[in-house]
Short mmCIF file of C-alpha atoms in Angstrom, two decimals:
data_model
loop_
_atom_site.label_atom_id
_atom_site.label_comp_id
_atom_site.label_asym_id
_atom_site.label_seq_id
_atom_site.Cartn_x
_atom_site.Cartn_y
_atom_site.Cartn_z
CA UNK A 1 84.47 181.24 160.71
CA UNK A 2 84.03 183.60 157.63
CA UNK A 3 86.29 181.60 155.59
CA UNK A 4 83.97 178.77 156.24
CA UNK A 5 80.80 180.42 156.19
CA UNK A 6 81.89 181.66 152.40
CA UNK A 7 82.94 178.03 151.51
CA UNK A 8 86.71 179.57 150.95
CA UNK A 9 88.50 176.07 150.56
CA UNK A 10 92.00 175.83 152.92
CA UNK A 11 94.29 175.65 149.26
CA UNK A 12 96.91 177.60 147.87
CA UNK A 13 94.42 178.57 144.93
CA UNK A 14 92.41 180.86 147.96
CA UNK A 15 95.16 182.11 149.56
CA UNK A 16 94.41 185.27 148.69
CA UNK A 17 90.76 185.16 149.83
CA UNK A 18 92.43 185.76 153.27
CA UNK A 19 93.43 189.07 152.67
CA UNK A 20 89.98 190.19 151.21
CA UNK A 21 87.88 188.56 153.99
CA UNK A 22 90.30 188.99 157.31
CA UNK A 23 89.86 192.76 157.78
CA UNK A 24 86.29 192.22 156.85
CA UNK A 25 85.77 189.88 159.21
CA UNK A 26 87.54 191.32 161.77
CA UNK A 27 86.78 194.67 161.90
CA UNK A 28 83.46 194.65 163.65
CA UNK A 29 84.91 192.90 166.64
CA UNK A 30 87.93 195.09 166.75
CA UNK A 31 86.38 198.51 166.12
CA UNK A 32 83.42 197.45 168.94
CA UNK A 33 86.78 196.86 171.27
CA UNK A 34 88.07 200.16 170.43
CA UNK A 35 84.71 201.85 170.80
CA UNK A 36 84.58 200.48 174.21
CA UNK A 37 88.05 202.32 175.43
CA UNK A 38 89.06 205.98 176.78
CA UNK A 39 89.01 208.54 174.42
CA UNK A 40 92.74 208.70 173.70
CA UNK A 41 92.86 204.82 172.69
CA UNK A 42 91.40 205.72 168.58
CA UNK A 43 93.92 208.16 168.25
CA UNK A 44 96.45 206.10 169.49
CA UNK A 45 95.53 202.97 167.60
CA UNK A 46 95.31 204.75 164.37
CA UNK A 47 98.69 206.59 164.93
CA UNK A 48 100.09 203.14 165.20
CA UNK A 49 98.68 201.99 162.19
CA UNK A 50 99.62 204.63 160.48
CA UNK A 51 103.65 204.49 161.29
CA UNK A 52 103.53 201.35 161.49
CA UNK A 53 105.12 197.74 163.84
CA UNK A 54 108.04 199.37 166.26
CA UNK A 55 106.70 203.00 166.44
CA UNK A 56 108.68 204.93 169.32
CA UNK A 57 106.29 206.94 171.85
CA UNK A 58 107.20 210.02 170.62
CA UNK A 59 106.32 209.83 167.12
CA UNK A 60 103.12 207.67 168.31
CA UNK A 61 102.59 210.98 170.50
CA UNK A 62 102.74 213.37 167.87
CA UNK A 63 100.82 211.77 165.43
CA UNK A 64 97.46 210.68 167.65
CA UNK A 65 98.24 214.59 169.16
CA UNK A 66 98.27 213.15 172.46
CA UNK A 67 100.89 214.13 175.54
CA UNK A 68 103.15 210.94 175.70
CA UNK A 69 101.85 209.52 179.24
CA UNK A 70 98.44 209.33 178.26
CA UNK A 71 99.51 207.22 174.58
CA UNK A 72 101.29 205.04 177.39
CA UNK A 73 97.74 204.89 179.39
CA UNK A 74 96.32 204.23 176.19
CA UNK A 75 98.29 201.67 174.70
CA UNK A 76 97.82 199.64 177.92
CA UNK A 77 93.96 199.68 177.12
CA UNK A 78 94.63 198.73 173.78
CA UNK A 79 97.02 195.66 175.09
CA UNK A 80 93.77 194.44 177.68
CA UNK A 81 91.67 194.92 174.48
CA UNK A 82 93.95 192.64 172.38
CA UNK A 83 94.53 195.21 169.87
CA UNK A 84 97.95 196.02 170.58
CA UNK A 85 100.48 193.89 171.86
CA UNK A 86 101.89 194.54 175.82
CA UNK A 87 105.78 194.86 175.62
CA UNK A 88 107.56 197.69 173.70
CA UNK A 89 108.14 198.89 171.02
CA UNK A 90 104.42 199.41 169.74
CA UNK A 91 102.60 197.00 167.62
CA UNK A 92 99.65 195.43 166.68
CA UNK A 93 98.85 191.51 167.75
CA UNK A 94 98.10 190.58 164.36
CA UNK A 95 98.51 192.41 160.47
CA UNK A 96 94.73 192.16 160.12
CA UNK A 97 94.01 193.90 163.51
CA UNK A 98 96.20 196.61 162.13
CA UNK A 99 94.28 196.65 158.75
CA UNK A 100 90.82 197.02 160.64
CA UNK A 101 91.71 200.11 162.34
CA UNK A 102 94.08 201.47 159.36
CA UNK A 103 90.95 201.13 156.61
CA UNK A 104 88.51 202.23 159.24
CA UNK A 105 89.92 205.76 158.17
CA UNK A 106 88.55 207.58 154.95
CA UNK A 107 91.36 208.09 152.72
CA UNK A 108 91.81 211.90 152.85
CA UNK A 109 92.35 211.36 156.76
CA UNK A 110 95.13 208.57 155.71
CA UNK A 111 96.70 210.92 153.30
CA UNK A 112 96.83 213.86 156.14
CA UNK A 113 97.71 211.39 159.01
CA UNK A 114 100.96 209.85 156.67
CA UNK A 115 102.03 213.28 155.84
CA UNK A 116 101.82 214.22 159.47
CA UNK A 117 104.08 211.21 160.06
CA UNK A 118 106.52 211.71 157.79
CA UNK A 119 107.27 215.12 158.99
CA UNK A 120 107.15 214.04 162.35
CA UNK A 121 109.71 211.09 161.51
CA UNK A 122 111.95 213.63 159.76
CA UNK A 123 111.86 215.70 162.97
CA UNK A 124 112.97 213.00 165.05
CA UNK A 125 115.96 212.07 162.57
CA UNK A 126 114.46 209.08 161.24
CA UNK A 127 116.08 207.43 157.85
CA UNK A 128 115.13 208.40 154.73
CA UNK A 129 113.47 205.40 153.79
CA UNK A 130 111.41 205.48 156.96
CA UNK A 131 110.06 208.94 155.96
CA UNK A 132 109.91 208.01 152.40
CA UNK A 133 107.51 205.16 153.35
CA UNK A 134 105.26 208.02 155.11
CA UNK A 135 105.26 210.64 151.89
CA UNK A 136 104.24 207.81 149.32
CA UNK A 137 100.84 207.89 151.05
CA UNK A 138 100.77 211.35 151.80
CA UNK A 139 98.97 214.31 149.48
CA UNK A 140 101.30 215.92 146.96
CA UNK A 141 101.82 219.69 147.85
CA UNK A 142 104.86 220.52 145.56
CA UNK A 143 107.34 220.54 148.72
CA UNK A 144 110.50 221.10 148.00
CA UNK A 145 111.65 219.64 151.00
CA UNK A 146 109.85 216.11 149.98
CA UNK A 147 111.58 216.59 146.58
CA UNK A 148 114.45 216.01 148.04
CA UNK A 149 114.08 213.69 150.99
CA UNK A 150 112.66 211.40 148.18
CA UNK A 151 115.73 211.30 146.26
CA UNK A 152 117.75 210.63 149.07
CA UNK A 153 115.60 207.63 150.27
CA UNK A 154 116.03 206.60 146.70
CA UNK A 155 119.54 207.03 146.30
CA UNK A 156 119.87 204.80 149.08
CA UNK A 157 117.59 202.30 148.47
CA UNK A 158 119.75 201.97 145.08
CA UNK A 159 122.89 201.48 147.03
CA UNK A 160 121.09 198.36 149.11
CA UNK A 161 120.08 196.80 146.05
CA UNK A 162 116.53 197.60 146.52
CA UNK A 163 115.81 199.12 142.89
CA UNK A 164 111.79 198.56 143.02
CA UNK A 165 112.10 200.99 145.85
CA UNK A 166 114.37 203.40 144.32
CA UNK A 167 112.18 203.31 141.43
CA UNK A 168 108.85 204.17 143.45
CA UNK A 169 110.25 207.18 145.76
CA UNK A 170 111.62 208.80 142.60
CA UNK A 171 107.86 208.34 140.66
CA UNK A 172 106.19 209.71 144.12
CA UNK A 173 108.87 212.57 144.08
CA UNK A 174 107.83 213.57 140.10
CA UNK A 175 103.99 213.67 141.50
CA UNK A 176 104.88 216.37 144.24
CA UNK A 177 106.16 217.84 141.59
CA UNK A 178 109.97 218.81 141.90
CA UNK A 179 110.98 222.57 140.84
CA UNK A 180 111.24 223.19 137.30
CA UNK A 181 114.75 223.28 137.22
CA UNK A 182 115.29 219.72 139.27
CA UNK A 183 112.75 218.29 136.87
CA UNK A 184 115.28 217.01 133.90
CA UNK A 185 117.77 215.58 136.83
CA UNK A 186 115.03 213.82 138.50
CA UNK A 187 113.35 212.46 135.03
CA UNK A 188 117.23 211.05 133.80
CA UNK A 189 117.43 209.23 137.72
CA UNK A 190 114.45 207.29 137.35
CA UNK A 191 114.69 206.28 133.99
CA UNK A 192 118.21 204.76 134.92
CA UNK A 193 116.81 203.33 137.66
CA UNK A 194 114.35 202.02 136.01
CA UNK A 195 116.57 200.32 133.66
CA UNK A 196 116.86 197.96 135.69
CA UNK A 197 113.16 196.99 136.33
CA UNK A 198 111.54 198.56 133.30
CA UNK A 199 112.34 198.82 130.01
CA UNK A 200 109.80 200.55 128.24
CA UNK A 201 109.36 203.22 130.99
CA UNK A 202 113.10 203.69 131.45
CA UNK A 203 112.90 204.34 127.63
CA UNK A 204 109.93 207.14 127.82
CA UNK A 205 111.79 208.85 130.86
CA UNK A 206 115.56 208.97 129.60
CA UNK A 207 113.98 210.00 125.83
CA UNK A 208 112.43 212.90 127.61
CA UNK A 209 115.16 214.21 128.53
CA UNK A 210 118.21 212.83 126.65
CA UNK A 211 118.18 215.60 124.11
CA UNK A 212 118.39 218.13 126.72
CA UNK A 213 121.41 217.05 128.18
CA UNK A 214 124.26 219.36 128.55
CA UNK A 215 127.18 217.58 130.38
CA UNK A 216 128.79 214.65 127.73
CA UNK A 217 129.82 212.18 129.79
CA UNK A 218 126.09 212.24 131.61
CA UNK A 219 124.96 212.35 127.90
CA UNK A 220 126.35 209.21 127.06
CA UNK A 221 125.63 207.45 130.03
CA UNK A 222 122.16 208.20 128.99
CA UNK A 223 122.50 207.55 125.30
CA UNK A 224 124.14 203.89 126.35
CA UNK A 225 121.39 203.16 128.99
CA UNK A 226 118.64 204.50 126.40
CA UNK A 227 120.47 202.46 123.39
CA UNK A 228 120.31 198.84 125.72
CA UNK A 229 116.78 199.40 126.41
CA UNK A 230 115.37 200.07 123.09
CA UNK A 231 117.28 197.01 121.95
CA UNK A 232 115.56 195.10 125.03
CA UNK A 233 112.03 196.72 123.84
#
């Protein structure tokens, strides 16, 4: 009915337009719904949002800081409402639902609900990449912990092919930032990676650091990945 009512035309050329307007126009009807629930059902709702489709109860629990039976009281609400779907694991009925209650947070209380996540996730013995996903929203405290979580996540994310990915944990792990002396290791990583993506910025991060290098053989692996991308550039 928004669509329509802001003469949006059904074409591939507006396609877009649907993910400006559909938590707009949702939201009001979905954050009336929530208003309308037991206490516990916000919490809840944003914790989901926040973690994500296929959240397990426990993390769910943690994160909303709610005892486990009364998320599962709560997320039955949520299901009547049409906010959440019934069966297991956790998840929203539709992405723009999920948006609603996810931007109906101010942005420090994202930041401080992903961080809570990702440690929460890391608790539990989630993947890498699962935690990774968490600290990329999450405030930078110079943890050395996230440091090197991120470079695992990364490191993996190589080995799958996923280099974008790599690529992005490694820049979110330079922002925390790493210790001093991890700084030069972490700078030469992400410029290879991004050798594959990026030329110019693989270029500004391996000439950081290529003088500095010690070991010969990493040295040259450098000086050949720096050499290909200067050509490229």
């Amino acid at each position: 009915k928004t669509l329509q009512a802001e003469g949006v035309r059904p074409d591939r050329a507006h396609a877009d337009a649907i993910r400006e307007i559909g938590p707009r126009a949702v939201s009001r009807t979905v954050l009336l719904r929530l208003a309308r629930l037991p206490p516990d059902a916000v919490p809840v709702a944003r914790a989901v949002a926040v973690l994500g489709d296929g959240a397990g109860l426990p993390a769910v629990a943690t994160v909303a800081q709610t005892e486990e039976h009364r998320v599962a009281v709560a997320a039955r609400a949520l299901a009547g409402a049409e906010i959440l779907r019934p069966e297991r694991p956790l998840r929203f009925v539709h992405p723009l639902v999920r948006d609603a209650v996810y931007h109906d947070l101010a942005a420090a209380e994202r930041e401080l609900l992903h961080e809570r996540a990702a440690k929460t996730l890391v608790d539990l013995g989630a993947a890498p990449e699962l935690v990774a996903a968490q600290l990329l929203a999450a405030p930078s405290r110079a943890e050395p912990w996230v440091v090197t979580l991120l470079r695992e996540a990364a490191l993996a994310a190589r080995r799958r092919g996923a280099t974008e990915s790599a690529v992005l944990y490694m820049r979110r792990a330079l922002e925390e930032p790493p210790p001093p002396e991890q700084r030069e290791q972490l700078l030469l990583e992400l410029g290879l990676a991004e050798g594959l993506v990026n030329a110019p910025a693989a270029v500004a991060h391996i000439s950081q650091v290529h003088d500095q290098l010690v070991d010969p053989q990493v040295r040259a692996q450098a000086a050949a990945m720096l050499a290909r991308m200067l050509l490229f550039t």
